[in-house]
Structures are given as structure tokens and as C-alpha cells.
CSV table of C-alpha atoms in Angstrom, one decimal:
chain,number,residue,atom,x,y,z
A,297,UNK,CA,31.2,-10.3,24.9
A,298,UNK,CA,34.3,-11.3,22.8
A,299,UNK,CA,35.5,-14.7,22.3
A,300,UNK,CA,39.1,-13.2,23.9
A,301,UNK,CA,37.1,-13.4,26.9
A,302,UNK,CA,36.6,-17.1,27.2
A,303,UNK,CA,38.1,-20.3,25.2
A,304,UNK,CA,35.4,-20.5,22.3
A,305,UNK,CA,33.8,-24.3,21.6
A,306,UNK,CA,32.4,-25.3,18.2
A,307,UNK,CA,30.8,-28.8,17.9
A,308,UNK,CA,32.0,-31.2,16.1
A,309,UNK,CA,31.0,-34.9,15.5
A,310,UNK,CA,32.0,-37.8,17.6
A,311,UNK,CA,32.2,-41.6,16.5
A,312,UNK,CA,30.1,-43.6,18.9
A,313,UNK,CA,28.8,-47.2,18.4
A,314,UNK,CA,25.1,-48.2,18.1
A,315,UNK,CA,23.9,-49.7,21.4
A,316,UNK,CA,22.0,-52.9,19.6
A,317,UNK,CA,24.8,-55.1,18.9
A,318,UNK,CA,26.7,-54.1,22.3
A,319,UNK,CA,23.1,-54.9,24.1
A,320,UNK,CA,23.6,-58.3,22.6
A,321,UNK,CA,27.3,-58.9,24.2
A,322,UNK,CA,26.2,-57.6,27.4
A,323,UNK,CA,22.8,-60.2,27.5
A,324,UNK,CA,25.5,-63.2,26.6
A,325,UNK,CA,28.2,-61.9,28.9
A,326,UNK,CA,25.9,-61.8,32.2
A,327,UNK,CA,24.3,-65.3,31.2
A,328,UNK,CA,27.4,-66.9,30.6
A,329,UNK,CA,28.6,-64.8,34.2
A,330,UNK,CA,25.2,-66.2,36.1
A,331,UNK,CA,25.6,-69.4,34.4
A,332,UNK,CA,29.7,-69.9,35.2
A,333,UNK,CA,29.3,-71.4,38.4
A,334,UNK,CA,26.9,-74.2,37.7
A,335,UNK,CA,29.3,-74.9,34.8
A,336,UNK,CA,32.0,-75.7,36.7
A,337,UNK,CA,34.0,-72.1,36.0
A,338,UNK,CA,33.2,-70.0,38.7
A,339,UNK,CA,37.1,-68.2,38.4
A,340,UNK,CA,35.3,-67.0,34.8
A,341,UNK,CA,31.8,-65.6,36.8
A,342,UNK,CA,32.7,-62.5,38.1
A,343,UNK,CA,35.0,-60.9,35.5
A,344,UNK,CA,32.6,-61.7,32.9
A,345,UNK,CA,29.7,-60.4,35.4
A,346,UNK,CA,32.2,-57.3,35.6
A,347,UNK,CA,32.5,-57.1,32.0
A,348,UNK,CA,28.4,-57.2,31.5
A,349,UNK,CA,28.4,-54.3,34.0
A,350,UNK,CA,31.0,-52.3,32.0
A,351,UNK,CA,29.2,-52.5,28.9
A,352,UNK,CA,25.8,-51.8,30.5
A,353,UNK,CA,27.4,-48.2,32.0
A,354,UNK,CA,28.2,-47.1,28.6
A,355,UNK,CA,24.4,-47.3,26.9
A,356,UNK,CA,22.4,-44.2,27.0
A,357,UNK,CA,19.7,-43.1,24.4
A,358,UNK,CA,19.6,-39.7,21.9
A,359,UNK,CA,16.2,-38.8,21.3
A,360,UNK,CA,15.2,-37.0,18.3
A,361,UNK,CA,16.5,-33.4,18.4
A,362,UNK,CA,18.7,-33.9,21.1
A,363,UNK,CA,22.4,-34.2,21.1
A,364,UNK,CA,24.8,-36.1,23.6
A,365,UNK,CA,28.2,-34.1,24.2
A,366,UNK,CA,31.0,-36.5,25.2
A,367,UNK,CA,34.0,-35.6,27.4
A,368,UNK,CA,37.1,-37.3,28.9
A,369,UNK,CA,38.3,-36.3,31.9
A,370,UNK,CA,36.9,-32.9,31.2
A,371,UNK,CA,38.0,-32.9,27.8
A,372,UNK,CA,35.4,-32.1,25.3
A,373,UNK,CA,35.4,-34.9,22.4
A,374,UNK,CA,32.3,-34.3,20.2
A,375,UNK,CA,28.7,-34.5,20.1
A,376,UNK,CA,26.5,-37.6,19.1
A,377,UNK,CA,23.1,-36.8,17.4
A,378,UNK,CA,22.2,-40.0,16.2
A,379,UNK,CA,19.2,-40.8,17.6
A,380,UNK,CA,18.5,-44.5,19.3
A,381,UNK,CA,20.3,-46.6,22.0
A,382,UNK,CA,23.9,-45.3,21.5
A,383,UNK,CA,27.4,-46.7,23.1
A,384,UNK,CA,30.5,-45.0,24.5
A,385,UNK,CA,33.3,-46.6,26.5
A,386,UNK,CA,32.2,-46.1,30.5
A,387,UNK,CA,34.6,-43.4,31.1
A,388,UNK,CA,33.0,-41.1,28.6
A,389,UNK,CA,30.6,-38.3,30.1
A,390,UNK,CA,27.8,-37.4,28.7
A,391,UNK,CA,25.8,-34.3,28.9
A,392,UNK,CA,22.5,-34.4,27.0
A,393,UNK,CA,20.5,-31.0,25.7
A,394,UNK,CA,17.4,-30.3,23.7
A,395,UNK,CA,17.6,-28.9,20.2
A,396,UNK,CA,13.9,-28.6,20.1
A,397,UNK,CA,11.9,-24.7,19.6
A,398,UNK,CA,11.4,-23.2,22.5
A,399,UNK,CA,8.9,-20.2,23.0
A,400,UNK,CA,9.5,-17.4,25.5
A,401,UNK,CA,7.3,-13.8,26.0
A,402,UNK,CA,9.4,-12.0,28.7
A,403,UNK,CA,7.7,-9.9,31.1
A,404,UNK,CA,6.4,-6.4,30.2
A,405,UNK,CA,9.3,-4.2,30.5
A,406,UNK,CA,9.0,0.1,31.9
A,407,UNK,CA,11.8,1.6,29.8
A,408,UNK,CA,11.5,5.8,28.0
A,409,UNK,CA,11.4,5.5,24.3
A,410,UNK,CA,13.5,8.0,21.9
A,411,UNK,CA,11.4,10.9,23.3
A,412,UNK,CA,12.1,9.6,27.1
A,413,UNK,CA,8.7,9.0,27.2
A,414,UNK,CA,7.7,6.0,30.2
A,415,UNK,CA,6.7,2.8,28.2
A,416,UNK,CA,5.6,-0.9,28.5
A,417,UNK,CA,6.8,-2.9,26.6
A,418,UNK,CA,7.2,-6.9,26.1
A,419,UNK,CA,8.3,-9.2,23.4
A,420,UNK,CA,7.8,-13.1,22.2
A,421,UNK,CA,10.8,-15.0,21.2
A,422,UNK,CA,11.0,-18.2,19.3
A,423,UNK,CA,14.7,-19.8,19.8
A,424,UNK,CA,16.6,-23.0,19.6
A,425,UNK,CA,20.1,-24.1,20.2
A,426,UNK,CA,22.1,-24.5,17.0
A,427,UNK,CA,25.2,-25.6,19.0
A,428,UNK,CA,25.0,-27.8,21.8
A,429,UNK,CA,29.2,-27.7,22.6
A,430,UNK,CA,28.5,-24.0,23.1
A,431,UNK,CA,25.4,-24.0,24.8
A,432,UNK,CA,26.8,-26.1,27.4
A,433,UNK,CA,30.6,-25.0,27.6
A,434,UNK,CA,30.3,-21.5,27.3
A,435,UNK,CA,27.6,-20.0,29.5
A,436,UNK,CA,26.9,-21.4,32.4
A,437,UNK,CA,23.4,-21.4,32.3
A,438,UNK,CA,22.3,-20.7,28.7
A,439,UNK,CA,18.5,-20.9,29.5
A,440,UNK,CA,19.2,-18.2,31.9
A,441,UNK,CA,21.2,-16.5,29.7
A,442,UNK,CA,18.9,-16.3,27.1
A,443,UNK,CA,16.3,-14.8,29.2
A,444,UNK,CA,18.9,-12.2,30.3
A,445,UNK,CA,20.0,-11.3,26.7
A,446,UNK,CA,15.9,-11.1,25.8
A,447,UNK,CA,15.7,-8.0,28.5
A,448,UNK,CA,18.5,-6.2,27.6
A,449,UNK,CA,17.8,-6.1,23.6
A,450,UNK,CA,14.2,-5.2,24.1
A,451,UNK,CA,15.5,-2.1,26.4
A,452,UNK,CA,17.9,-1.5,24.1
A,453,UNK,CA,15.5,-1.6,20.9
A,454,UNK,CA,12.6,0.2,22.7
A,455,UNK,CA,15.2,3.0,22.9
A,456,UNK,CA,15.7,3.8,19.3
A,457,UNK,CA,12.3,4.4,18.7
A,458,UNK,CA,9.5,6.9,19.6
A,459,UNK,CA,6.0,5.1,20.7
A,460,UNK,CA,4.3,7.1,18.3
A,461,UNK,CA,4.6,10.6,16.1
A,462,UNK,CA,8.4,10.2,15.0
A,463,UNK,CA,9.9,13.3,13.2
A,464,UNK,CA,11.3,12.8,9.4
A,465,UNK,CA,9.4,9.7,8.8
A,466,UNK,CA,11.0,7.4,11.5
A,467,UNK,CA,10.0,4.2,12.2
A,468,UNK,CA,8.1,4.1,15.2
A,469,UNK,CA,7.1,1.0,18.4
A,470,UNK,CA,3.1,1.4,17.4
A,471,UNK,CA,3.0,1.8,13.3
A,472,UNK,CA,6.0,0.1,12.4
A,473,UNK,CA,5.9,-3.1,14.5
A,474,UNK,CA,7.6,-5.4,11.6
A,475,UNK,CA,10.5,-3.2,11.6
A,476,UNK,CA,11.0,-3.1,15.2
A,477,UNK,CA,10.7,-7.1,15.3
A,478,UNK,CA,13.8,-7.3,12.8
A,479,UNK,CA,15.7,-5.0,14.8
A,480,UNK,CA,14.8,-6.7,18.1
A,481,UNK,CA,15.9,-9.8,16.6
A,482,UNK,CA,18.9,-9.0,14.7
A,483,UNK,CA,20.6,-7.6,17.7
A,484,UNK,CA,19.2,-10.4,20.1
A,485,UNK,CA,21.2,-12.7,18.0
A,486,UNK,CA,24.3,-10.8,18.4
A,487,UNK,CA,23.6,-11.0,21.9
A,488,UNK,CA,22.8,-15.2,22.1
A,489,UNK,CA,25.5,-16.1,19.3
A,490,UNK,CA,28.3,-16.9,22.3
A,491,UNK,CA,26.0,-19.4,23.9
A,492,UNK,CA,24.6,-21.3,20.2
A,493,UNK,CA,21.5,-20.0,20.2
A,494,UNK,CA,19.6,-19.2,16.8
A,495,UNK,CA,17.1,-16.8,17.4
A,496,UNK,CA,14.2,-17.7,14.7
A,497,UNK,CA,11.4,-15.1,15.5
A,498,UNK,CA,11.0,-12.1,17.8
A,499,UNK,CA,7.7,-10.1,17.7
A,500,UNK,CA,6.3,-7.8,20.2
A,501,UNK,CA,3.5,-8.9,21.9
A,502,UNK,CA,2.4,-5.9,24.2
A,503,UNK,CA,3.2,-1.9,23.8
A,504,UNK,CA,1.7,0.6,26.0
A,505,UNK,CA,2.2,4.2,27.6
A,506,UNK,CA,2.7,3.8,31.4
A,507,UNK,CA,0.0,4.4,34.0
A,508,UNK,CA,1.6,7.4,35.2
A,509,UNK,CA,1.0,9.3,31.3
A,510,UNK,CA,-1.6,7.0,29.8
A,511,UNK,CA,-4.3,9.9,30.5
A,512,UNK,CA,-2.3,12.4,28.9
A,513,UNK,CA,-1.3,10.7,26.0
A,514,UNK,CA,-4.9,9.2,25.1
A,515,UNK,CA,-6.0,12.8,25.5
A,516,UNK,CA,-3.6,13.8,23.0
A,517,UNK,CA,-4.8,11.1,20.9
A,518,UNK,CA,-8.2,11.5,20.8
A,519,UNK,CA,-7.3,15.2,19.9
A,520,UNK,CA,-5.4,14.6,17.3
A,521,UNK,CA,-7.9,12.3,15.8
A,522,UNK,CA,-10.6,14.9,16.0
A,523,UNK,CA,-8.6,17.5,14.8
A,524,UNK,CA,-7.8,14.7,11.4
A,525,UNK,CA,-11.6,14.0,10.8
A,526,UNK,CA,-12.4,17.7,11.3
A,527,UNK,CA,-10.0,18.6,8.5
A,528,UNK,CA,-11.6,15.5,5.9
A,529,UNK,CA,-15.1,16.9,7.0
A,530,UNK,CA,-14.4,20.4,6.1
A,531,UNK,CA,-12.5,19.4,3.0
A,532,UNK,CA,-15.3,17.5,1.3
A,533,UNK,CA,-17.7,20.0,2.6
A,534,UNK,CA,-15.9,22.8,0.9
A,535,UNK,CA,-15.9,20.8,-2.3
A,536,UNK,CA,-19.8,20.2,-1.9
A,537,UNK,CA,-20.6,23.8,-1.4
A,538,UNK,CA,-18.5,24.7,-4.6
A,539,UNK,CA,-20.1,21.8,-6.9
A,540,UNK,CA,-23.8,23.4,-5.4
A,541,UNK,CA,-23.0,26.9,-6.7
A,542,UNK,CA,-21.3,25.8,-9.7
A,543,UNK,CA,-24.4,23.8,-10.5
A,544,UNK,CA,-26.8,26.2,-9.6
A,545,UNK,CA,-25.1,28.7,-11.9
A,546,UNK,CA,-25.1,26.6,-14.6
A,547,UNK,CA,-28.4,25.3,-14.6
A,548,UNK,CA,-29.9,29.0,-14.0
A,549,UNK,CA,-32.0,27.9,-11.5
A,550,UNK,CA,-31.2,31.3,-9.6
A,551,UNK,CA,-29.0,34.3,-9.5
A,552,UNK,CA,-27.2,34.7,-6.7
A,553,UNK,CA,-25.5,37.8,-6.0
A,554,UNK,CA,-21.9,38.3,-3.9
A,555,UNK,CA,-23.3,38.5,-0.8
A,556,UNK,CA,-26.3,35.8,-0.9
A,557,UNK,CA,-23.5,33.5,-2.5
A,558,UNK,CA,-21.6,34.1,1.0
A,559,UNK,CA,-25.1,33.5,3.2
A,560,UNK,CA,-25.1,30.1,1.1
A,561,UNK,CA,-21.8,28.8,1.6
A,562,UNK,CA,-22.4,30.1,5.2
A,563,UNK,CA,-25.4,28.1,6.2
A,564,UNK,CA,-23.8,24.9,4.0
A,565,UNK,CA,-21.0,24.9,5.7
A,566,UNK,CA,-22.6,24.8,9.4
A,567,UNK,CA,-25.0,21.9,8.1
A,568,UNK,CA,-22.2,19.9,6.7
A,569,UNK,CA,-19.9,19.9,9.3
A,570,UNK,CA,-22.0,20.4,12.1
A,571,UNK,CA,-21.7,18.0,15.0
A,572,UNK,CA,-25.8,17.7,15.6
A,573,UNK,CA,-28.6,17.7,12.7
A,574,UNK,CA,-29.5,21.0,11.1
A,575,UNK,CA,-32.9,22.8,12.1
A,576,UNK,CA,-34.4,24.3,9.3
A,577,UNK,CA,-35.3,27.8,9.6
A,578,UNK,CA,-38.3,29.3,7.4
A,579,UNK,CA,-37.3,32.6,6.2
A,580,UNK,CA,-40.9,34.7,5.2
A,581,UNK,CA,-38.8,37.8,4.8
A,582,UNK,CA,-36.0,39.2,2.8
A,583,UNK,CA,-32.5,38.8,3.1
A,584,UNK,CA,-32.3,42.4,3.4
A,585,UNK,CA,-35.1,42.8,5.6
């Protein structure tokens, strides 16, 4: 969305009065209004009632991160975020919205990754409103927008990724959350920036295969792992059955020959990376025999 599309607003700061002292004028302007006619002024009673009523439709209050934007006539004037019982002229409008953090997890998302593979995916957003002339001039329903923009940037993100198993050292959804979060949020923020939104965190909360390939993939998984701790098992037993005959060797303790060297590493290797105990077998014979 470019700002050639609609007129841009920016806040900007508007002079309004504090409310105590014009609280004060409006309590002595309806006495002296209630109290006219028994004085013998009742011509004075109702303008200064009027008066008192004129006044009293101009208070309203700014709580703590909140700010008041004040038009005329539909003319947007400025913003008031001084908090406590504030005062504008009658005719002033006044639109109050919240500055405060807001929290949203959007709802888990089916998009295909990088590979096309089916996914599930959702994400938490923490967010405030950095500009309230924005926020309420140029969307018409920033809330809703927001939640819009949130959607389309996590489909968008979950897009440039693989789930898992990237080639050349990608960043991937599952091992390389942080960097996802950063890229979820960066473009988010492009995507909020019209409506004066500051996007302070994103982080994803849920990430999952769909139903329809969860099977498969945790079979492939679980393969994959077997097939890792296969290749440490073997590794260190290879290294064990080479510190054995070097040891052996050295100490003299016996002679092996090429061929009961080979038997040795045989039955070492089938204990060490066996799946299930080893059953000793009592030779009485030869090897030859």
C-alpha cells in the first residue's frame, strides 16, 4: 500500500486547557444561574445556565497511555496526550484510542513451506499504536487490520523457508526459529506502518507437519535419527576395536595372526553395536577346527 493511495496523517500536538480551573467556572456559573432568580436577575439565569452547560460539554478525561484526537468539522487538529480532566471548546470532536501493549497469537495457519510441503503454522505478536492520527484516519479499522496484516506475513514468511532439512545451510521454520521471528516481524512492520502500528515482538508459537503428511514425515525422522546414532555407534566402536588390538600388541599378551585379528574385530564389532546384549559363546576347540 503506498501513501499515493490515500492522504497520509502524522500526529501532531494540540493545545488544550486543563479541565480543573474550567470545572471551577462551570460550578460558579450554574450556582450563580440556579441562584439568579431568587436574586432578583432571572434575565441573567438561563444564559449563564447555558454557559455552565457549554463548558461542562467540553471536559473529557485522557488516561494514561491514551491519546485524544481533536477534529473540527472533520478537520483533524492534533492529538492531546496529557493525561487528567482536559478541556476543548464544545465543537471539538474527540476520538479517544489506547496506546497500551497489546498481545495477539493468530490462529494456526495450513500454508506449503519452500519445499511445498503442507504445514501449520501460527505466530504471537506483541504490538502497540505509535500513532494515534494514523491509526484512526487511515484504516478504517486498524484492530482489524492488524489481524489481517498478521495472516498474510506469516504466509508469506512460512514460504521462504523449508520446515526442516534446508539445502546449502538455509535457515529453516524448526532449527532456526529466532531468525524466522526477525523476518516475520520485520516484514509485519512494513505491512502495519500505514495504520501506526509498531510491531515490538513476533515469535512463533506453534509449527507442525499437517495431518495429511505427519506420518510420513515422523517416519522419516525417526529414520534419519537411527541412521545418525548408528553412524556415532559404529564410529566409537571402530575406534575401541583399534585401541584393543593396539593394546594387546603392545602389551604382548597374545599374537594374533591376520585372520584371528579379523575374527576379533568381527565378534567386537557385533557386541558393540549390537541392538540386544551379547551371549557369550565358549569356544573348546580351535579356530581352525
Amino acid at each position: 500500500m503506498s501513501d499515493q493511495q490515500i492522504n497520509s496523517t502524522r500526529e501532531r500536538a494540540v493545545a488544550s486547557g486543563s479541565g480543573g480551573l474550567l470545572l471551577l467556572v462551570f460550578v460558579a456559573l450554574l450556582a450563580i444561574g440556579i441562584a439568579a432568580p431568587f436574586l432578583g436577575a432571572r434575565l441573567l439565569a438561563i444564559p449563564l445556565i447555558l454557559a455552565a452547560l457549554c463548558i461542562l460539554m467540553g471536559f473529557y478525561t485522557v488516561q494514561p497511555n491514551q491519546s485524544v484526537a481533536l477534529t473540527v468539522f472533520g478537520n483533524y487538529k492534533g492529538s492531546d496526550r496529557n493525561t487528567g480532566l482536559r478541556w476543548v471548546p464544545f465543537w471539538y470532536g474527540r476520538k479517544k484510542v489506547s496506546l497500551r501493549v497489546r498481545n495477539v497469537t493468530s490462529e494456526a495457519l495450513k500454508v506449503n513451506d519452500q519445499r511445498g510441503n503442507p504445514i501449520e503454522i501460527a505466530a504471537n505478536i506483541v504490538w502497540h499504536i505509535s500513532d494515534s492520527a494514523q491509526a484512526l484516519f487511515d484504516v478504517d479499522d486498524y484492530a482489524a487490520f492488524v489481524n489481517i496484516q498478521i495472516e498474510t506475513a506469516l504466509r508469506e514468511t512460512a514460504r521462504q523457508y523449508a520446515y526442516d532439512h534446508a539445502e546449502d545451510g538455509q535457515p529453516t521454520l524448526r532449527e532456526d526459529a529466532e531468525i524466522v521471528s526477525q523476518r516475520l516481524k520485520a516484514d509485519l512492520q512494513t505491512r502495519v506502518a500505514v495504520a501506526g502500528v509498531s510491531v515490538d515482538e513476533a515469535h512463533l508459537m506453534h509449527l507442525a507437519y499437517a495431518p495429511e503428511i505427519a506420518g510420513a514425515m515422523l517416519k522419516r525422522q525417526q529414520a534419519e535419527a537411527i541412521i545418525a546414532a548408528r553412524q556415532k555407534i559404529v564410529a566409537g566402536a571402530v575406534g575401541m576395536v583399534e585401541l584393543a588390538l593396539d593394546q594387546l600388541s603392545a602389551r604382548g599378551v597374545v599374537k594374533l595372526d591376520e585372520e584371528r585379528k579379523a575374527a576379533m574385530v568381527s565378534n567386537l564389532l557385533v557386541v558393540l553395536c549390537a541392538d540386544r546384549e551379547a551371549q557369550p559363546v565358549v569356544n573348546t576347540g580351535t579356530l581352525y577346527g
